[in-house]
XYZ file of C-alpha atoms in Angstrom:
651
model
C -30.401 -54.434 20.029
C -27.507 -54.018 17.561
C -28.650 -57.127 15.689
C -32.152 -55.651 15.333
C -30.764 -52.381 13.894
C -28.571 -54.260 11.409
C -31.554 -56.340 10.321
C -33.569 -53.153 9.747
C -30.798 -51.601 7.646
C -30.483 -54.842 5.670
C -34.220 -54.921 5.148
C -34.153 -51.264 3.959
C -31.533 -52.012 1.280
C -33.470 -55.142 0.244
C -36.576 -53.006 -0.221
C -34.653 -50.405 -2.266
C -33.300 -53.169 -4.492
C -36.663 -54.948 -4.772
C -38.423 -51.750 -5.790
C -35.730 -50.841 -8.399
C -35.097 -47.400 -6.865
C -31.414 -47.468 -7.934
C -32.468 -47.770 -11.545
C -34.997 -44.958 -11.166
C -32.327 -42.684 -9.663
C -29.805 -43.443 -12.437
C -32.370 -42.868 -15.177
C -33.526 -39.583 -13.650
C -29.961 -38.261 -13.276
C -29.213 -39.116 -16.907
C -32.386 -37.410 -18.121
C -31.651 -34.371 -15.942
C -28.141 -34.028 -17.381
C -29.558 -34.073 -20.896
C -32.154 -31.455 -19.908
C -29.507 -29.137 -18.441
C -27.379 -29.439 -21.581
C -30.430 -28.396 -23.598
C -30.982 -25.399 -21.313
C -27.345 -24.333 -21.690
C -27.630 -24.591 -25.481
C -30.812 -22.490 -25.550
C -29.205 -19.800 -23.376
C -26.299 -19.569 -25.797
C -28.302 -19.772 -29.054
C -31.483 -17.761 -28.469
C -30.320 -15.371 -25.767
C -32.284 -16.635 -22.751
C -31.090 -15.051 -19.488
C -28.344 -16.990 -17.715
C -30.523 -17.303 -14.603
C -32.601 -19.951 -16.434
C -29.868 -22.512 -15.779
C -30.023 -22.347 -11.939
C -33.855 -22.361 -12.169
C -33.778 -25.535 -14.275
C -31.273 -27.125 -11.898
C -33.456 -26.217 -8.917
C -36.587 -27.720 -10.483
C -34.791 -30.937 -11.326
C -33.483 -31.148 -7.749
C -37.014 -30.692 -6.434
C -38.224 -33.442 -8.784
C -35.698 -35.974 -7.450
C -37.448 -36.883 -4.149
C -40.825 -36.859 -5.924
C -39.561 -39.468 -8.400
C -38.144 -41.690 -5.673
C -41.382 -41.600 -3.664
C -43.513 -42.271 -6.752
C -41.294 -45.158 -7.875
C -41.398 -46.653 -4.389
C -45.210 -46.469 -4.156
C -45.759 -47.866 -7.654
C -43.392 -50.800 -7.183
C -44.898 -51.448 -3.784
C -48.404 -51.592 -5.271
C -47.345 -53.932 -8.029
C -45.953 -56.372 -5.457
C -48.800 -56.004 -2.902
C -51.554 -58.642 -2.535
C -55.056 -57.874 -3.789
C -57.545 -56.481 -1.344
C -58.955 -59.219 0.850
C -56.256 -61.700 -0.122
C -53.760 -62.840 2.423
C -50.112 -62.327 1.621
C -49.335 -66.033 1.896
C -52.049 -66.901 -0.623
C -50.843 -64.253 -3.048
C -47.322 -65.587 -2.885
C -48.474 -69.137 -3.489
C -50.525 -68.032 -6.502
C -47.597 -66.069 -7.916
C -45.239 -68.995 -7.453
C -47.510 -71.358 -9.382
C -46.774 -69.725 -12.677
C -43.296 -68.519 -13.689
C -44.858 -66.527 -16.472
C -46.552 -64.308 -13.918
C -43.178 -63.715 -12.234
C -41.635 -62.693 -15.540
C -44.535 -60.404 -16.268
C -44.149 -58.827 -12.817
C -40.388 -58.117 -13.453
C -41.143 -56.570 -16.835
C -43.880 -54.455 -15.313
C -41.459 -53.358 -12.585
C -38.868 -52.215 -15.155
C -41.565 -50.408 -17.144
C -42.768 -48.565 -14.057
C -39.209 -47.546 -13.176
C -38.572 -46.011 -16.615
C -42.016 -44.404 -16.709
C -41.670 -42.764 -13.306
C -38.130 -41.521 -13.847
C -38.728 -40.119 -17.303
C -42.156 -38.851 -16.385
C -40.767 -36.922 -13.418
C -38.046 -35.450 -15.600
C -40.611 -34.369 -18.160
C -42.725 -32.715 -15.460
C -39.740 -30.813 -14.035
C -38.557 -29.812 -17.491
C -42.103 -28.746 -18.361
C -42.092 -26.437 -15.357
C -38.835 -24.894 -16.582
C -40.345 -24.598 -20.061
C -43.300 -22.742 -18.582
C -40.952 -20.183 -16.978
C -39.092 -19.811 -20.269
C -42.337 -19.361 -22.170
C -43.438 -16.590 -19.810
C -40.184 -14.771 -20.483
C -40.405 -15.340 -24.231
C -44.033 -14.215 -24.518
C -44.342 -11.462 -21.939
C -40.831 -10.115 -21.285
C -39.740 -9.452 -24.820
C -38.906 -12.889 -26.224
C -35.576 -13.824 -27.680
C -33.603 -10.902 -28.996
C -33.566 -10.308 -32.683
C -30.443 -10.078 -34.732
C -30.033 -6.349 -34.130
C -30.606 -6.748 -30.407
C -28.050 -9.531 -30.168
C -25.563 -7.293 -31.943
C -26.343 -4.488 -29.502
C -25.845 -6.825 -26.572
C -22.569 -8.178 -27.911
C -20.554 -5.178 -26.765
C -21.479 -5.320 -23.065
C -20.911 -9.101 -23.007
C -17.370 -8.714 -24.332
C -15.704 -6.883 -21.469
C -12.960 -4.482 -22.598
C -10.927 -5.571 -19.572
C -10.563 -8.991 -21.212
C -7.613 -8.774 -23.603
C -6.123 -11.070 -26.218
C -2.723 -10.225 -27.695
C -2.615 -11.924 -31.094
C 0.721 -13.126 -32.381
C 2.585 -10.365 -34.192
C 3.175 -10.775 -37.913
C 6.536 -10.713 -39.660
C 6.330 -8.093 -42.414
C 10.033 -8.203 -43.296
C 10.881 -8.929 -46.927
C 13.032 -11.909 -46.015
C 10.571 -13.228 -43.421
C 13.407 -13.695 -40.922
C 11.893 -11.782 -37.992
C 9.336 -14.380 -36.952
C 11.215 -15.250 -33.774
C 11.325 -11.561 -32.839
C 7.609 -11.111 -33.564
C 6.806 -14.097 -31.314
C 9.058 -12.700 -28.616
C 7.271 -9.331 -28.722
C 3.904 -11.056 -28.472
C 4.742 -13.220 -25.485
C 6.564 -10.429 -23.654
C 3.611 -8.083 -24.188
C 1.194 -10.723 -22.884
C 3.328 -11.024 -19.751
C 3.618 -7.242 -19.323
C -0.132 -6.597 -19.661
C -0.920 -9.450 -17.287
C 0.858 -7.498 -14.522
C -2.145 -5.145 -14.438
C -4.473 -6.913 -12.019
C -7.607 -5.304 -13.480
C -7.033 -6.966 -16.855
C -7.825 -10.558 -17.822
C -5.188 -11.387 -20.404
C -5.439 -14.558 -22.490
C -2.319 -16.712 -22.200
C -0.021 -17.384 -25.141
C -1.395 -20.933 -25.436
C -4.884 -19.480 -25.588
C -4.094 -17.280 -28.612
C -1.865 -19.740 -30.490
C -4.794 -21.406 -32.342
C -5.667 -18.008 -33.865
C -2.388 -17.245 -35.622
C -4.070 -17.490 -39.024
C -4.508 -13.869 -40.247
C -7.547 -14.912 -42.290
C -9.652 -15.600 -39.189
C -12.035 -12.630 -38.734
C -11.389 -10.461 -35.695
C -14.976 -10.684 -34.439
C -14.819 -14.485 -34.553
C -11.636 -14.472 -32.443
C -13.213 -12.058 -29.977
C -16.272 -14.281 -29.525
C -14.239 -17.481 -29.335
C -11.933 -16.069 -26.653
C -14.681 -13.973 -25.003
C -12.573 -10.808 -25.054
C -13.579 -7.200 -25.619
C -10.111 -5.951 -26.593
C -7.659 -7.390 -29.080
C -4.088 -6.343 -29.779
C -2.525 -6.874 -33.183
C 1.043 -6.133 -34.171
C 3.700 -6.463 -36.814
C 7.474 -6.261 -37.115
C 9.406 -5.044 -40.162
C 12.915 -3.931 -41.021
C 13.657 -0.467 -42.420
C 17.378 -0.279 -43.181
C 19.150 -0.592 -39.845
C 15.935 0.233 -37.992
C 13.182 -2.074 -36.784
C 9.608 -0.853 -36.814
C 7.033 -2.389 -34.488
C 3.384 -1.499 -35.041
C 0.786 -2.113 -32.325
C -2.984 -1.768 -32.747
C -5.774 -1.934 -30.192
C -9.090 -3.209 -31.581
C -12.580 -3.239 -30.067
C -13.644 -6.881 -29.986
C -17.341 -6.006 -30.189
C -17.336 -4.128 -33.499
C -13.802 -4.450 -34.863
C -13.131 -0.722 -34.591
C -9.485 0.336 -34.351
C -9.121 2.281 -31.103
C -5.400 3.011 -31.247
C -2.426 2.475 -33.505
C 1.212 3.227 -32.641
C 4.528 2.732 -34.379
C 7.757 2.402 -32.453
C 11.099 2.487 -34.281
C 14.408 1.512 -32.737
C 17.889 0.579 -33.855
C 18.182 -3.151 -34.424
C 21.628 -3.545 -32.823
C 20.562 -4.655 -29.344
C 17.521 -6.890 -29.852
C 17.008 -7.634 -26.153
C 16.954 -3.944 -25.255
C 14.760 -3.295 -28.287
C 12.221 -5.848 -27.105
C 12.189 -4.445 -23.570
C 11.769 -0.844 -24.750
C 9.076 -1.608 -27.293
C 7.084 -3.925 -25.030
C 7.064 -1.499 -22.108
C 6.112 1.448 -24.291
C 3.391 -0.554 -26.033
C 2.041 -1.859 -22.718
C 1.836 1.645 -21.269
C 0.077 2.999 -24.343
C -2.384 0.108 -24.414
C -3.174 0.336 -20.708
C -3.809 4.072 -20.937
C -6.038 3.738 -24.000
C -7.943 0.839 -22.450
C -8.493 2.939 -19.343
C -10.013 5.743 -21.392
C -12.324 3.323 -23.189
C -13.391 1.553 -20.000
C -14.022 4.819 -18.172
C -16.120 5.997 -21.096
C -18.255 2.852 -21.072
C -18.681 2.797 -17.317
C -19.720 6.418 -17.278
C -22.187 5.815 -20.120
C -23.771 2.898 -18.252
C -24.517 5.078 -15.222
C -27.090 7.305 -16.922
C -30.234 6.571 -18.893
C -30.292 10.070 -20.386
C -28.596 10.346 -23.769
C -28.726 14.131 -23.557
C -27.077 14.219 -20.126
C -24.358 11.887 -21.411
C -23.710 14.122 -24.396
C -23.508 17.234 -22.218
C -20.969 15.635 -19.879
C -18.813 14.585 -22.828
C -18.848 18.116 -24.221
C -18.026 19.533 -20.784
C -15.017 17.207 -20.492
C -13.679 18.401 -23.842
C -14.098 22.025 -22.759
C -12.309 21.314 -19.478
C -9.315 19.894 -21.357
C -9.342 22.885 -23.714
C -9.390 25.202 -20.706
C -6.299 23.513 -19.226
C -4.380 23.862 -22.481
C -5.392 27.496 -22.937
C -4.377 28.363 -19.371
C -0.986 26.693 -19.826
C -0.528 28.673 -23.038
C -1.236 31.929 -21.173
C -4.662 32.680 -22.697
C -6.481 33.178 -19.400
C -9.560 34.913 -20.826
C -10.314 32.107 -23.289
C -9.512 29.505 -20.641
C -12.085 31.034 -18.285
C -14.667 31.131 -21.059
C -14.221 27.383 -21.695
C -14.266 26.734 -17.942
C -17.569 28.556 -17.405
C -19.187 26.918 -20.420
C -18.155 23.485 -19.133
C -19.663 24.277 -15.728
C -22.916 25.371 -17.385
C -23.155 22.132 -19.389
C -22.598 20.059 -16.255
C -25.400 21.857 -14.426
C -27.744 21.091 -17.319
C -26.671 17.447 -17.273
C -27.329 17.225 -13.533
C -30.840 18.601 -14.036
C -31.558 15.944 -16.680
C -30.441 13.018 -14.502
C -30.588 13.706 -10.758
C -29.439 10.179 -9.969
C -26.108 10.480 -11.788
C -23.121 11.400 -9.646
C -20.754 12.298 -12.500
C -22.032 15.845 -13.288
C -21.913 16.770 -9.591
C -18.366 15.515 -9.117
C -17.113 17.136 -12.306
C -18.461 20.502 -11.159
C -16.382 20.035 -8.020
C -13.259 19.141 -10.010
C -13.728 22.262 -12.119
C -13.894 24.417 -8.986
C -10.799 22.765 -7.516
C -8.826 23.263 -10.728
C -9.871 26.916 -10.842
C -8.751 27.422 -7.251
C -5.219 26.295 -8.129
C -5.114 28.661 -11.107
C -6.217 31.691 -9.116
C -3.564 31.205 -6.429
C -0.341 33.034 -7.284
C 1.945 30.556 -5.494
C 2.822 27.229 -7.014
C 1.032 24.380 -5.278
C -1.398 26.590 -3.353
C -5.144 27.016 -3.767
C -7.447 29.974 -3.735
C -9.473 29.327 -0.574
C -12.744 30.856 -1.794
C -12.881 28.703 -4.903
C -11.664 25.646 -2.980
C -14.631 26.080 -0.623
C -16.928 25.919 -3.662
C -15.296 22.603 -4.521
C -15.915 21.429 -0.950
C -19.585 22.401 -1.287
C -19.859 20.198 -4.386
C -18.108 17.377 -2.550
C -20.592 17.632 0.326
C -23.507 17.580 -2.133
C -22.147 14.431 -3.752
C -21.510 12.731 -0.406
C -24.964 13.613 0.967
C -26.660 11.941 -1.983
C -24.212 9.069 -2.498
C -22.642 8.507 0.961
C -21.109 5.138 0.123
C -19.778 5.975 -3.318
C -15.954 5.876 -3.049
C -15.680 8.622 -5.673
C -17.618 11.057 -3.483
C -15.488 10.149 -0.462
C -12.216 10.406 -2.377
C -13.070 13.795 -3.848
C -14.128 15.205 -0.476
C -10.920 13.808 1.007
C -8.846 15.550 -1.658
C -10.539 18.928 -1.155
C -10.240 18.694 2.625
C -6.558 17.784 2.389
C -5.849 20.742 0.087
C -7.619 23.103 2.480
C -5.640 21.579 5.356
C -2.369 22.296 3.564
C -3.207 25.995 3.536
C -5.069 26.528 6.777
C -3.319 28.876 9.227
C -5.633 27.956 12.120
C -4.093 24.967 13.894
C -7.426 23.698 15.265
C -9.176 23.934 11.895
C -6.147 22.410 10.155
C -6.043 19.441 12.525
C -9.763 18.787 12.004
C -9.455 19.032 8.216
C -6.510 16.666 8.203
C -8.233 14.021 10.308
C -11.428 14.235 8.265
C -9.491 14.099 4.978
C -7.627 10.969 6.056
C -10.865 9.339 7.203
C -12.541 10.034 3.836
C -9.606 8.658 1.859
C -9.284 5.540 4.000
C -13.008 4.852 3.665
C -12.748 5.319 -0.108
C -10.029 2.660 -0.411
C -11.917 0.419 1.999
C -14.974 0.525 -0.282
C -12.818 0.274 -3.416
C -9.398 -1.288 -2.681
C -8.217 -0.690 -6.278
C -8.943 3.055 -6.183
C -5.582 4.413 -7.323
C -6.512 8.104 -7.075
C -7.601 7.758 -3.452
C -4.420 5.830 -2.561
C -2.353 8.558 -4.230
C -4.066 11.343 -2.306
C -3.693 9.409 0.942
C 0.015 9.044 0.198
C 0.373 12.790 -0.319
C -1.463 13.584 2.919
C 0.671 11.155 4.947
C 3.871 12.427 3.353
C 3.093 16.039 4.197
C 2.323 14.905 7.750
C 5.826 13.486 8.062
C 4.584 9.867 8.044
C 6.978 8.786 5.313
C 6.856 4.992 5.695
C 3.008 4.759 5.607
C 3.039 7.301 2.779
C 5.293 5.071 0.695
C 3.084 2.047 1.333
C 0.054 4.034 0.156
C 1.978 5.190 -2.928
C 2.901 1.595 -3.750
C -0.761 0.616 -3.368
C -1.633 3.396 -5.792
C 0.975 2.184 -8.265
C -0.343 -1.392 -8.107
C -3.974 -0.266 -8.401
C -3.412 2.149 -11.284
C -4.095 -0.500 -13.925
C -4.741 2.050 -16.657
C -1.976 4.492 -15.657
C -4.424 7.374 -15.348
C -2.458 8.882 -12.461
C 0.957 7.380 -13.158
C 3.026 10.581 -13.215
C 1.698 11.729 -9.833
C 2.164 8.278 -8.266
C 5.731 7.935 -9.551
C 6.481 11.441 -8.262
C 5.334 10.401 -4.784
C 7.330 7.157 -4.844
C 10.434 8.971 -6.016
C 10.373 11.762 -3.433
C 9.170 9.675 -0.479
C 12.030 7.259 -1.121
C 14.429 10.201 -0.840
C 12.788 11.318 2.402
C 13.310 7.794 3.756
C 16.958 7.871 2.559
C 16.194 4.888 0.322
C 18.276 6.299 -2.497
C 18.383 3.196 -4.685
C 14.591 3.052 -4.699
C 14.458 6.773 -5.370
C 16.761 6.419 -8.373
C 14.661 3.567 -9.759
C 11.329 5.380 -9.416
C 12.711 8.668 -10.699
C 14.329 6.963 -13.673
C 11.058 5.269 -14.555
C 9.174 8.547 -14.173
C 11.658 10.434 -16.306
C 11.591 7.802 -19.054
C 7.773 7.762 -19.098
C 7.289 11.487 -18.673
C 10.346 13.266 -20.076
C 8.522 16.607 -20.056
C 7.942 16.470 -16.259
C 10.675 18.362 -14.446
C 9.949 17.003 -10.992
C 11.655 13.715 -11.885
C 14.900 15.657 -12.415
C 14.552 17.505 -9.099
C 15.697 14.589 -6.850
C 19.191 14.833 -8.340
C 19.282 18.498 -7.271
C 17.984 17.575 -3.813
C 20.946 15.264 -3.251
C 23.540 17.599 -4.795
C 22.297 20.422 -2.539
C 22.327 18.347 0.674
C 25.051 17.689 3.223
C 25.087 13.921 2.560
C 24.914 14.174 -1.222
C 27.592 13.295 -3.784
C 30.526 15.547 -4.504
C 29.201 18.958 -5.636
C 29.271 19.231 -9.423
C 28.497 22.819 -10.431
C 28.379 22.155 -14.184
C 26.003 19.231 -13.752
C 23.834 21.341 -11.429
C 23.425 24.084 -14.023
C 22.659 21.455 -16.658
C 19.921 19.932 -14.470
C 18.583 23.403 -13.709
C 18.298 24.247 -17.426
C 16.636 20.916 -18.178
C 14.066 21.449 -15.458
C 13.249 24.968 -16.588
C 12.759 23.690 -20.122
C 10.043 21.259 -19.049
C 7.670 23.918 -17.701
C 5.327 26.288 -19.481
C 6.515 29.941 -19.444
C 4.089 31.107 -16.762
C 4.890 28.269 -14.363
C 8.597 28.416 -15.173
C 8.949 31.968 -13.857
C 7.165 31.030 -10.636
C 9.497 28.070 -10.021
C 12.761 29.687 -11.108
C 13.593 31.341 -7.714
C 13.189 28.022 -5.889
C 15.453 26.074 -8.213
C 18.031 28.879 -8.111
C 18.320 28.165 -4.383
C 19.318 24.585 -5.243
C 22.118 25.999 -7.392
C 23.192 28.338 -4.584
C 23.420 25.411 -2.145
C 25.629 23.422 -4.559
C 27.869 26.449 -5.136
C 28.200 26.828 -1.365
C 29.182 23.167 -1.002
C 31.738 23.635 -3.789
C 33.361 26.518 -1.876
C 32.073 29.230 -4.248
C 30.421 31.208 -1.431
C 30.362 34.609 -3.154
C 28.690 33.137 -6.234
C 26.172 31.392 -3.975
C 25.195 34.674 -2.296
C 24.804 36.396 -5.687
C 22.440 33.621 -6.809
C 20.427 33.971 -3.580
C 19.968 37.704 -4.121
C 19.034 37.137 -7.764
C 16.454 34.529 -6.744
C 14.805 36.979 -4.331
C 14.633 39.574 -7.090
C 12.844 37.088 -9.344
C 10.367 36.004 -6.627
C 7.730 38.471 -7.815
C 4.868 36.315 -6.542
C 6.246 36.379 -2.976
C 6.113 32.584 -2.769
C 6.879 31.658 0.883
C 8.299 28.295 -0.233
C 11.507 30.147 -1.108
C 12.312 30.424 2.625
C 12.589 26.632 2.889
C 15.080 26.310 0.025
C 17.105 29.374 1.014
C 17.423 27.971 4.548
C 19.234 24.953 3.100
C 21.557 27.190 1.073
C 22.337 29.173 4.243
C 23.185 25.960 6.103
C 25.596 25.006 3.321
C 27.140 28.477 3.707
C 27.652 27.790 7.417
C 24.895 30.178 8.596
C 22.653 28.071 10.903
C 21.150 31.128 12.653
C 19.958 32.565 9.340
C 18.686 29.133 8.331
C 16.602 28.924 11.519
C 15.223 32.417 10.966
C 14.118 31.459 7.452
C 12.523 28.217 8.643
C 10.597 30.127 11.304
C 9.294 32.467 8.608
C 8.327 29.443 6.520
C 6.460 27.807 9.429
C 4.724 31.082 10.208
C 3.347 31.120 6.664
C 2.457 27.415 6.690
C 2.091 26.019 10.254
C 1.042 22.606 8.913
C 4.617 21.862 7.814
C 5.905 21.386 11.384
C 5.454 17.599 11.397
C 7.192 17.321 8.045
C 10.126 19.519 9.085
C 10.622 17.529 12.280
C 11.458 14.403 10.231
C 13.050 15.991 7.148
C 16.697 14.878 7.105
C 17.693 18.080 5.274
C 17.608 19.686 8.736
C 19.403 16.901 10.585
C 22.135 19.365 11.563
C 19.516 21.408 13.463
C 17.592 18.602 15.154
C 19.398 19.029 18.464
C 19.068 22.805 18.462
C 16.476 23.874 21.109
C 15.237 26.601 18.783
C 14.466 24.035 16.069
C 12.761 21.686 18.531
C 10.613 24.521 19.842
C 9.732 25.592 16.318
C 8.508 22.163 15.231
C 6.976 21.392 18.608
C 8.869 18.174 19.307
C 11.644 16.823 21.529
C 13.866 14.581 19.489
C-alpha cells in the first residue's frame, strides 16, 4: 500500500516535470512582480488610489491556478496521441525521427511561455479595466492643482523631522553645540507617543541648507519640520527654533531662547526642553485645527466655530481683567455663533460641545466661591452634554464632557443620594471615554480629579500619570501637573511631589498652585522646621500670580496657612490675629476657609475647635467626607470618635 502511494507521488512529480509546470510558475511569478511594480509606480505618479495595489495582487493570485491548469492541459494535448491512434503506435512514430522530438520540446517551451505570459496579460488587463473605470468615470487622475491640494492631508502634521541646526556664529565654532541641540531635541520630541519623529540618521542626508523644504518634507513624508540655528551674542548664546508646515512651507512658529554660555550642558537641557514644549503645544493647536476642519463639510459652519472660539478666549481675558459686562457680551455672541453653526451642520459634534463648555465656564464665573459652580448654569451645560451623547453615544468627547459636568455637580450636591449617583455616573462616563480613546488626556485628568476628591489617592495618581503620558501636545499640562503634585503630597510621596511641583513651577511660573505645596508642608505637623520669613515670602509670591479679583477671594485661605506656621513657630498671638484678619477679608463667605482654619487651630493646640470647624465644612460640602477620612492633615484626629462619626468611618 505504501509502495503504491509513493509510486503515485513519484508519477505526479514526473508529470509536473514533463509538462513544464515549474517553468510556467516561475515565468508567471516574474511577470506578476513586474506588473505589481508598474502598479506601484502608477499609484505614486498619477495619483491612483492605494487600493489598486491589493486589487492587482488579488487578480494576479486568482490568475495563478488558471495558468497552471491551462499549461497542464496544453502540454498534455501536445504529448497525447492522435484520435484513433494507439499510444504505443504514437510513441513508435515519434521515436523514428529525432527531429520530431526536438520539435515537440520546442513546442512545449513555447506553450509554457505563451500560457504564463498570456495569463499575466489577462490578469493585468482586468486590473487595467478597473483603473480605466476609475480614470474615466470617477474623476481621473488629479490635476496639478488637485495634487497640490491633496499634498497637505498626505503629509501628516504628527510626522516630524528636526533638521540639523545651523551654526550662525562668526567663527563657526558652535557646530558641535548645534548638532547636540538637534539630536537632543529629536530625542525629547520622540517621548511624545503621538508623534512620529524621524531619527537623526534619517535627517542627516538633508543637512544641505540649499535643499528646498518641500522636497525634504516629501522625501521624509513628514508634515512638520523644525529648523534651528545657534549664534553667539557676547557672553550669551541665542538659539532660534522654527516650526514649518511641510505641505506649503509656511512658518507656523518661531522662538528665540537666550541663555548664558557658561554652563553648556545646562544650556542645552534648558533650551531643548523649552523648545520641545513650545513645539508640542503649537503642533497640538495645528492638529486640532485640521481635525476639526475635517469633521464638517460646511465652510460657513467652520468659520462660525472659529469666530466663536476667538470670542470665548476674549471673554476669558475680559473676565480676568474685571470687565464683566464686555465679557458677557463676548460670551453671548460666541454662543449665538455656535447655534448658527449647529444649524448649518447637524452632523457635527463640535458646535454642540462648545455650547456646553461655554455654559460650564459661565457657571464657574457666576459662583462667588473659588472652585464652585453656579448650579443653574451647570445644569445647562449638562443639558448640552446629554444632547451630544444622545446623538453621538460612542464619541469619547461627548462622554468625557458629560463626565466632567456630572463630576462638578457631584462636588457641590448637598443631597447624599443624588451626589452618590452623580459620582458613579461621572466615573462611568470618564472610564468609558478613556476606554474608547486610551490617549484622551483630558478625560484621564478629570478622572484623576474625581478619584482624588473621593479619597482614592493611589488610583488618582495613576490616572494623572496616564494623563501626563497621553497629553502629547501639552494642552492640559498645567492641570495635570497640579494633580500629580498635590496627589503625591496626599500620598506622602514628598520627593515625587517636589519633582512635579518644580516642573510645574518652571513651566508655569504664573500659576500659584505650584507654590502652595510648600505652604502645605510648612503648615503641617510633619513638615520642616517652621520658617516664618519664608512663609510670608511664599504667600506674597502666590498672591502675585493671581488676577486681582481672584486674589481677594483666595487671600483668606492662604492667610490661614500663615497662621498655622506662626502657631508652629510659637507665635500664638500673631497666629490668632491673622485668623481674625482672614475672617474679616472673607467677604464671599467661602466655606473652604473652615478647612484651613481647622488646621491652624490644631497647630494652636485646639482640637475641639478644629473638629467644630471641620463639622461646619462637612455640613457645607458633605461630599468631602471620604477625602477627609484619608487626609493625613487630620491624622491627629483619626482616633477621635467625633471625627470617625463625622466622616462616617471606623479607622
